[in-house]
Coordinates of C-alpha atoms and ligand atoms in Angstrom, one line a residue:
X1 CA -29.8 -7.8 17.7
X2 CA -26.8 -10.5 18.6
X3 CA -27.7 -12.4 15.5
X4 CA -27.5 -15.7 17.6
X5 CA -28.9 -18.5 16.2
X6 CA -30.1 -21.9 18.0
X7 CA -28.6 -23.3 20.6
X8 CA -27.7 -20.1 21.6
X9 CA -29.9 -17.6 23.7
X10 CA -29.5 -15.0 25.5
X11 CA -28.9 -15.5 29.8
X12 CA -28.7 -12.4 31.2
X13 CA -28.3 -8.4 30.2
X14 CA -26.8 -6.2 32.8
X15 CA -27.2 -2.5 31.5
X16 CA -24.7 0.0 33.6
X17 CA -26.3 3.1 32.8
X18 CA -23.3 5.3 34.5
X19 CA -21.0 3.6 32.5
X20 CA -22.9 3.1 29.9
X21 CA -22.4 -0.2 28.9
X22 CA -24.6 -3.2 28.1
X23 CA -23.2 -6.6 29.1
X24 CA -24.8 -9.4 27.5
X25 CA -24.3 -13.6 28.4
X26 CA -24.9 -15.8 25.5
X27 CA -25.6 -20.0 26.8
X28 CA -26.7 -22.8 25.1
X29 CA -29.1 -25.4 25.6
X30 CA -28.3 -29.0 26.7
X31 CA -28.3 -32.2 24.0
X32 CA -26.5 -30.0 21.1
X33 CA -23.1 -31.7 19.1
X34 CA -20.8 -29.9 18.2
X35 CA -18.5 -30.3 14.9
X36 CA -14.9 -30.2 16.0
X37 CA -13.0 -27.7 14.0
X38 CA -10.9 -29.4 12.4
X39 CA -12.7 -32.7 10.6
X40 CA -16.4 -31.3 11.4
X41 CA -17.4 -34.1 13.2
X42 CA -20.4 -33.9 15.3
X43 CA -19.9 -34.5 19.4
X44 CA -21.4 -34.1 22.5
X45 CA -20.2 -31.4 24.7
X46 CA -16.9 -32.4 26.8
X47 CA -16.5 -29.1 28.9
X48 CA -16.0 -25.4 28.5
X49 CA -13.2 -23.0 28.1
X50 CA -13.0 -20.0 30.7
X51 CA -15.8 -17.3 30.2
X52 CA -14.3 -14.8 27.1
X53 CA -16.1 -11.6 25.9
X54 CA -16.4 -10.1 22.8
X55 CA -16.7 -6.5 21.7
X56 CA -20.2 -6.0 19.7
X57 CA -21.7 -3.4 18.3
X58 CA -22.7 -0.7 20.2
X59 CA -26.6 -0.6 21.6
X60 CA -27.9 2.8 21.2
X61 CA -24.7 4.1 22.0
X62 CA -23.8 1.8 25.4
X63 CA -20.9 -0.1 25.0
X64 CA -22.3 -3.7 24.1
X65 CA -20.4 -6.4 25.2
X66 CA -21.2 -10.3 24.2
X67 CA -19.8 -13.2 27.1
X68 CA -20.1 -16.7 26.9
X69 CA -18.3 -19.9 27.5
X70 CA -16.8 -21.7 24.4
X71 CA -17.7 -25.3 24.4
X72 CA -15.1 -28.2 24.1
X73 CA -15.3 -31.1 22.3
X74 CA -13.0 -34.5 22.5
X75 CA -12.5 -35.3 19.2
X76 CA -11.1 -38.8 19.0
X77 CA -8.8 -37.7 16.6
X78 CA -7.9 -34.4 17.2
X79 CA -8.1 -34.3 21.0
X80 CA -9.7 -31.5 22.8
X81 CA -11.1 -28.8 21.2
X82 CA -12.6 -25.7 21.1
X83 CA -15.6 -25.3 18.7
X84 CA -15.9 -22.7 16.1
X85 CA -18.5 -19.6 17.8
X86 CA -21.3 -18.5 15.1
X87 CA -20.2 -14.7 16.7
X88 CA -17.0 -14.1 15.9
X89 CA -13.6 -15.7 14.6
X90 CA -11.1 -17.9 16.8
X91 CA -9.0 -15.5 18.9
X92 CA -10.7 -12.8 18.1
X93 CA -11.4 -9.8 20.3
X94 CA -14.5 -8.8 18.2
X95 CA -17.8 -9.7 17.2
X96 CA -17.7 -10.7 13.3
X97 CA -20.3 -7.7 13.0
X98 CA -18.0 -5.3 14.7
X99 CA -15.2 -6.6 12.8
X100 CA -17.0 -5.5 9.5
X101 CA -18.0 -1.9 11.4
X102 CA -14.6 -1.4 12.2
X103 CA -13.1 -2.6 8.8
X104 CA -15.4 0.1 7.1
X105 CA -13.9 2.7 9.4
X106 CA -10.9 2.0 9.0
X107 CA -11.2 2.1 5.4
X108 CA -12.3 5.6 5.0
X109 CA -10.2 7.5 7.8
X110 CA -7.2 6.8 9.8
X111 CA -5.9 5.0 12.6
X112 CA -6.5 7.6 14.6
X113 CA -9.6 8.5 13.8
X114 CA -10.9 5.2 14.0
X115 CA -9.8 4.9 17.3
X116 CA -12.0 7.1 18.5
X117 CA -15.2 6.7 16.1
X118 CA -14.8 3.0 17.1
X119 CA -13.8 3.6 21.0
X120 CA -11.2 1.1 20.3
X121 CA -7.3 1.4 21.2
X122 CA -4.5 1.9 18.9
X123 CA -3.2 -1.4 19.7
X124 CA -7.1 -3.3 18.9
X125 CA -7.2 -1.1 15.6
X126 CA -4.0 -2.3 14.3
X127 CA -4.7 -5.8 16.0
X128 CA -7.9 -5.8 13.3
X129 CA -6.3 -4.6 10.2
X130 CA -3.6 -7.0 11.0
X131 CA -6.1 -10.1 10.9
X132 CA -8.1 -8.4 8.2
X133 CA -5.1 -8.4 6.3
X134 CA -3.7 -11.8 6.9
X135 CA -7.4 -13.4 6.8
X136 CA -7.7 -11.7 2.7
X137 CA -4.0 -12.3 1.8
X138 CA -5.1 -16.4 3.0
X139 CA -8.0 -16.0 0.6
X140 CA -6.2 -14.6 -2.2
X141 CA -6.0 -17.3 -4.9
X142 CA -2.4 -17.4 -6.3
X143 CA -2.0 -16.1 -9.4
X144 CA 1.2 -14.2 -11.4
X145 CA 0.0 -10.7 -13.2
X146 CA 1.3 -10.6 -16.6
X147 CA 2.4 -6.9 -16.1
X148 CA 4.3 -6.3 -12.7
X149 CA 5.1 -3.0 -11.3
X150 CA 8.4 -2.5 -8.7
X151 CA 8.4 0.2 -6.4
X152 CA 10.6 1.1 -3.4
X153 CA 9.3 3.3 -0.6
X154 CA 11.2 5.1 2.7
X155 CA 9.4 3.7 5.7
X156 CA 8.7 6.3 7.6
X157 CA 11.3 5.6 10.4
X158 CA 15.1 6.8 9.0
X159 CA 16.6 5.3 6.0
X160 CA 14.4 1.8 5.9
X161 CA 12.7 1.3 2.7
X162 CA 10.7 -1.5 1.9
X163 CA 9.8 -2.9 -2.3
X164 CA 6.4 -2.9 -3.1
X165 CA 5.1 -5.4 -6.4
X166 CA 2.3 -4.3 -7.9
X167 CA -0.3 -6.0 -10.6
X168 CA -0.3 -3.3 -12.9
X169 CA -3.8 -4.2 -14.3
X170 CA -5.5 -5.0 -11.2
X171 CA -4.2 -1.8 -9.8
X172 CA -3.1 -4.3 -6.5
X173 CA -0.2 -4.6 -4.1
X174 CA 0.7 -8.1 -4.5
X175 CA 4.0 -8.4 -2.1
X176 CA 6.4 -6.2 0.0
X177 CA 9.3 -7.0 1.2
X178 CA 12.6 -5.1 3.6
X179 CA 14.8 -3.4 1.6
X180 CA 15.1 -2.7 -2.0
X181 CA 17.8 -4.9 -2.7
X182 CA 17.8 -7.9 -5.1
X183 CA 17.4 -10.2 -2.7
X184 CA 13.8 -8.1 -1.7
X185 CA 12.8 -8.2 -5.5
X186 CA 14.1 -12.1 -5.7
X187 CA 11.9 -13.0 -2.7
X188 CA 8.5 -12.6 -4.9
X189 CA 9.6 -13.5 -8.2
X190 CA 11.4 -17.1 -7.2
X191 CA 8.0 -17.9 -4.6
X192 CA 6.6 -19.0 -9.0
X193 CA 8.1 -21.8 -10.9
X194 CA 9.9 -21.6 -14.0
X195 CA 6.6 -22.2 -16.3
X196 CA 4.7 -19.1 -14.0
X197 CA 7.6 -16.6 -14.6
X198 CA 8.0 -17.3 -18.1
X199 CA 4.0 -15.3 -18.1
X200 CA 5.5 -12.5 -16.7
X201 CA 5.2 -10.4 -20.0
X202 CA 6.5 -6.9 -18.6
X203 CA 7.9 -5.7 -15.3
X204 CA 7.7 -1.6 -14.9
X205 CA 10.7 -0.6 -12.5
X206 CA 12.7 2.4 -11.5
X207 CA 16.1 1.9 -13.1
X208 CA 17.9 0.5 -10.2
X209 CA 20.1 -2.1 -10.7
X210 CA 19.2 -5.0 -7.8
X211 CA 15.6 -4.8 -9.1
X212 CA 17.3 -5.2 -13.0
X213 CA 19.7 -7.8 -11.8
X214 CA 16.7 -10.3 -9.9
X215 CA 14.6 -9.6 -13.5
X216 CA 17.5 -10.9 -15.6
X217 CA 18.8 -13.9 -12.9
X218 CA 15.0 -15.3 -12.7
X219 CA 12.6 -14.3 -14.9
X220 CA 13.0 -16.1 -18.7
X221 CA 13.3 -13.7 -21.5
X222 CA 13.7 -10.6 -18.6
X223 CA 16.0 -8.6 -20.6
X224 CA 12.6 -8.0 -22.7
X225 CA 10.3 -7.4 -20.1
X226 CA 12.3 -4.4 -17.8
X227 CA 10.4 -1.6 -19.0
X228 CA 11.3 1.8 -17.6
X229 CA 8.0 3.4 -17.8
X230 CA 6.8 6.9 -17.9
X231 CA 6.2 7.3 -14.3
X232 CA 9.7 6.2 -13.4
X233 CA 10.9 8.0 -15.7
X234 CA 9.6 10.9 -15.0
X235 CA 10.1 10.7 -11.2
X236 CA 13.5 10.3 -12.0
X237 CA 14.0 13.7 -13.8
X238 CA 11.6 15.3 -11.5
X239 CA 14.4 14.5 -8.6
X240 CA 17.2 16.3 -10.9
X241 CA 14.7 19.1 -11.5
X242 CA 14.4 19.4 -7.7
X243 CA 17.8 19.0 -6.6
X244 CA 18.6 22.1 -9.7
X245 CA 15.9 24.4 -7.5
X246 CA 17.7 23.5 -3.9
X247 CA 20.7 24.3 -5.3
X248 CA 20.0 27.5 -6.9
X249 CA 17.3 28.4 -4.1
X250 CA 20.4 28.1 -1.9
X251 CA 22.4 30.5 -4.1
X252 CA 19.8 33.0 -4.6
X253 CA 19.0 33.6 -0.9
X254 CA 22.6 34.7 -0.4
X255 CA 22.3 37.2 -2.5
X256 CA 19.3 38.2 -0.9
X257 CA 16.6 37.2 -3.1
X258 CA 13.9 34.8 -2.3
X259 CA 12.3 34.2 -5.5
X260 CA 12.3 30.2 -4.9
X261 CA 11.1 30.4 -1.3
X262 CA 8.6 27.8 -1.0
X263 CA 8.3 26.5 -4.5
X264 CA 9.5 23.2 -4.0
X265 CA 6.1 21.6 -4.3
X266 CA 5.2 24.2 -7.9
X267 CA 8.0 22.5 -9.8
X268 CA 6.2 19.0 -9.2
X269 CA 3.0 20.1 -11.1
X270 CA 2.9 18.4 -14.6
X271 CA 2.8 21.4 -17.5
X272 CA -1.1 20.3 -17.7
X273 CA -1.6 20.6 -14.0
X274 CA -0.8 23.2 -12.1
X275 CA -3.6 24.3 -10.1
X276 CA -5.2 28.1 -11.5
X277 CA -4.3 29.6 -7.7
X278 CA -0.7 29.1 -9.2
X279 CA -0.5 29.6 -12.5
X280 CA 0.4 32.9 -12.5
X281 CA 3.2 32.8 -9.7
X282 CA 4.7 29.3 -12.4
X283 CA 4.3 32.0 -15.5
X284 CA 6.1 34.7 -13.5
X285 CA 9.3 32.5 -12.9
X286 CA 9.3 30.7 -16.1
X287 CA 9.7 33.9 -17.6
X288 CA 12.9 34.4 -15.6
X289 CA 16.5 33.2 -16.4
X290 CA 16.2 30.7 -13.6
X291 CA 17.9 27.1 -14.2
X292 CA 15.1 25.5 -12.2
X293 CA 13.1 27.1 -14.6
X294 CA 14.5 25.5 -17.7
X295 CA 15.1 22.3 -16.0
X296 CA 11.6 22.4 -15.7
X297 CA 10.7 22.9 -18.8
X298 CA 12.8 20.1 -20.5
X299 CA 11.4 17.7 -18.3
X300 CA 8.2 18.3 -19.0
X301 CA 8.8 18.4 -22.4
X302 CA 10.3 14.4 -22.5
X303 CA 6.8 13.5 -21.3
X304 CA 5.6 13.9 -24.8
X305 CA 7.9 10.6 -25.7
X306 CA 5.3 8.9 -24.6
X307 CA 2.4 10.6 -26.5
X308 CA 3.2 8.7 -29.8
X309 CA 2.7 5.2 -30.3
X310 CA 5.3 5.0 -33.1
X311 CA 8.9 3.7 -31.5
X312 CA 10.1 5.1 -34.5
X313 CA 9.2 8.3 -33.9
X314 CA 10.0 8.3 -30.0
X315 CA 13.6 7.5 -31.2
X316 CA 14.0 10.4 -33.3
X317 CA 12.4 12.6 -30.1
X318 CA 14.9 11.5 -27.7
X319 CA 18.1 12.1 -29.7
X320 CA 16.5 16.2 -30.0
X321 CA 15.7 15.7 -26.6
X322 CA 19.1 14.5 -25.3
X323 CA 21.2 17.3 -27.4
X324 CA 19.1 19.8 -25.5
X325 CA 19.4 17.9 -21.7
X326 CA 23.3 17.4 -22.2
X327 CA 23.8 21.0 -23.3
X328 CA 22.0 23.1 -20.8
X329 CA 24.8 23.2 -18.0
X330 CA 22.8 21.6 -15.2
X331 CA 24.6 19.4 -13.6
X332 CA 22.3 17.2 -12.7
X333 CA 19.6 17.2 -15.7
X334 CA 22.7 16.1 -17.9
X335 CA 23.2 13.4 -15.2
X336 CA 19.7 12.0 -15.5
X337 CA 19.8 12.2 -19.4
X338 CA 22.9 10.1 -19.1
X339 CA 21.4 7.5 -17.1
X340 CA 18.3 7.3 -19.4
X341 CA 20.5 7.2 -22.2
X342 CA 22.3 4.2 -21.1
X343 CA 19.5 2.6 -20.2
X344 CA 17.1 3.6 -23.3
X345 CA 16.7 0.2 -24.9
X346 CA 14.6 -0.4 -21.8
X347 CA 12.9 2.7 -21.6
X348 CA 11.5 1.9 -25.1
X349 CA 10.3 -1.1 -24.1
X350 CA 7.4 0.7 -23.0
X351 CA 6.3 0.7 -26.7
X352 CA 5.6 -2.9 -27.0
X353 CA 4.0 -3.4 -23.5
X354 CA 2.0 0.2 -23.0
X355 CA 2.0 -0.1 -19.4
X356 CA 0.0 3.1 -18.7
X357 CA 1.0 5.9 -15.8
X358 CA -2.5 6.1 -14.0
X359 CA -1.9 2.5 -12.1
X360 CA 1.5 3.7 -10.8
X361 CA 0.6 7.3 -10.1
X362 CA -2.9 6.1 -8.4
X363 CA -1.1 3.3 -6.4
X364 CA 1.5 6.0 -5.5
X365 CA -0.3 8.8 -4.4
X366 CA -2.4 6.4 -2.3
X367 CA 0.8 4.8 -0.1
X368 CA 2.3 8.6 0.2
X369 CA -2.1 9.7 1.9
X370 CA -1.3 6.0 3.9
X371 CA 1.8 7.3 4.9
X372 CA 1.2 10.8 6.1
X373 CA -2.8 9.6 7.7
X374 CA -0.9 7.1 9.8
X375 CA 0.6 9.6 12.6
X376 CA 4.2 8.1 12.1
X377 CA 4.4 4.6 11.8
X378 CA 5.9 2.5 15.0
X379 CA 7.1 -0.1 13.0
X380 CA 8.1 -1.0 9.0
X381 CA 5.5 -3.9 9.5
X382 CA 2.5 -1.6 10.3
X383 CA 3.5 0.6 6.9
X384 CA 3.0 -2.7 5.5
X385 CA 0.2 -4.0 7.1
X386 CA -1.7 -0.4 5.9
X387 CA -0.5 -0.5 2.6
X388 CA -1.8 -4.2 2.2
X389 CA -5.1 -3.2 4.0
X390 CA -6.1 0.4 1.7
X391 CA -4.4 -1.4 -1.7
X392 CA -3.9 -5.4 -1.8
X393 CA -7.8 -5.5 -3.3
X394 CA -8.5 -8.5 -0.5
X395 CA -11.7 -9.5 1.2
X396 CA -11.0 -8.3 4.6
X397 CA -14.7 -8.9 6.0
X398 CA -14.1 -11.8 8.8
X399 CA -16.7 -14.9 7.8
X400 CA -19.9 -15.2 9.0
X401 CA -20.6 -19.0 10.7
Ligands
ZN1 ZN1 -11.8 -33.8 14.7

């Protein structure tokens, strides 16, 4: 069941049937050498480390429990050493077959959860995705995606966000870094030389200036290759869309009437999407003279720029498209219409490189599930460490010997 392998048997078992535990001792035989870890050099034994124990999978339910003694070698050049266990990985805590258990877990519920599937603490848990992480993100061969994606995200403690790059083909988060200042974007794109940043071919962003600014001081060409795409885009009108419905919500319940009273999360539906359970509640208001209404409305239709492939065309669609934004009297949409206009050469861009939305809005929905499954993250760094585990595409799994 251990998996050992010569010179290792098994000692002793003590099974503690009240506490339902199995405690297993693991010793080896006499004669072996041992590679040092670092040059692999075979040596006789020298002496042992302090007796460790490592977390295994469970037996039949008992808490199984592996202990042994690492041996040390004297390597004449790389002094005394501990040698590499076939079990389980230096330093850690857990068998390599529990590790895989508990990666598996991990990966289909949360923390929480896991902690208690796994009879593990919170601490061990995020101790494991931690190394998982950092073990696939060693592993990961270095390579710059041709089409980028830029994100920032609220951590969920105050007003910390963190910037999250993206391959936009693998579908992968490649980097995050504090903030979303130019310095956060700068961090990832000056790690490649000049010759590795000149094959950056596109870089999808929300249109914030520190991420524009790092693109256009670093990246050849990068006035080119900003491309406001659809989701940004979009995400950005659906803000001035919900910031019209607060505001009138606001107004309307003074007056006594609650016909916006817990629609917030009905005006984010795409036109194609609303769910049938509230279609006819969405029919019922857009029939009203509301302003969310109409704000609605004209955002959803400047999602069908994107429908045509012909720049041409898309041109002729936003000036029709603009007229209408800038003279409906909402405050805000005319805002947003104003910053898209200004920054439209860039928006277009999206006709050369077709970055699609599904990548953004897949990677997207799957960071705001990480964020609310976590239970309220202690730190920025385990946001990050989750968002790397559930979406950096990296071999987690510890090795075997
Ligand atoms: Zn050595």
């Amino acid at each position: 069941m251990l998996g050992l392998e010569s010179p290792w048997t098994v000692a002793r078992v003590d099974l503690g049937v009240t506490e339902q535990r199995v405690d297993v001792w693991a010793e080896h035989g006499d004669g072996h050498r041992w590679p040092c870890p670092e040059c692999g050099t075979a040596l006789p034994l020298d002496d042992h480390a302090e007796e460790r124990a490592w977390r295994h999978l469970d037996t039949c339910q008992f808490l199984t429990y592996l202990h042994a003694r690492p041996p040390r070698v004297r390597c004449p050049d790389h002094g005394v050493r501990q040698v590499r266990l076939p079990w389980a990985e230096p330093h850690a805590r857990f068998t390599a077959l529990f590790e895989r258990l508990a990666i598996d877990v991990l990966k289909e519920t949360d923390v929480r959860g896991a902690t208690r599937i796994l009879r593990i603490s919170w601490d061990e848990a995020w101790h494991l995705m931690e190394r998982a992480v950092r073990r696939g993100r060693q592993a990961k061969v270095a390579r710059v995606p041709a089409r980028l994606g830029v994100d920032e995200k609220a951590a969920a403690t105050g007003q910390q966000y963190v910037t999250i790059v993206c391959d936009v083909d693998e579908g992968t988060v490649e980097y995050i870094a504090d903030d979303r200042k130019q310095r956060s974007l700068d961090g990832y794109v000056t790690q490649w030389s000049e010759a590795e940043r000149t094959g950056m071919a596109a870089i999808a962003m929300d249109m914030w200036e520190p991420y524009m600014q790092s693109v256009l001081a670093h990246v050849p060409g990068g006035a080119g290759k900003i491309v406001f795409d659809k989701f940004h885009i979009m995400s950005h009108v659906g803000k001035a869309v919900d910031t019209v419905r607060t505001q009138e919500h606001r107004a309307l319940r003074d007056e006594g009437d609650e016909s916006l009273t817990g629609t917030k999360y009905l005006w984010l539906y795409r036109a194609q999407n609303v769910p049938d359970k509230h279609e006819a509640r969405v029919a019922g208001l857009l029939q009203r003279p509301l302003q969310t209404a109409r704000a609605w409305m004209i955002k959803e239709t400047l999602s069908e720029i994107w429908g045509d492939q012909r720049v041409g065309w898309a041109r002729v669609f936003w000036r029709r498209w603009y007229f209408w934004a800038t003279h409906s009297r909402l405050v805000r949409i005319i805002k947003a219409a104003k910053t898209i206009q200004r920054h439209l050469p860039n928006v277009l861009t999206s006709f050369t490189h077709r970055i699609t939305n599904a990548v953004a809005e897949g990677l997207n929905s799957k960071i705001q599930t990480i964020k609310k499954m976590a239970y309220g993250f202690r730190n920025r760094e385990h946001f990050k460490t989750a968002i790397f585990f559930h979406c950096g595409g990296l071999q987690l799994y510890p090795a075997t010997h």
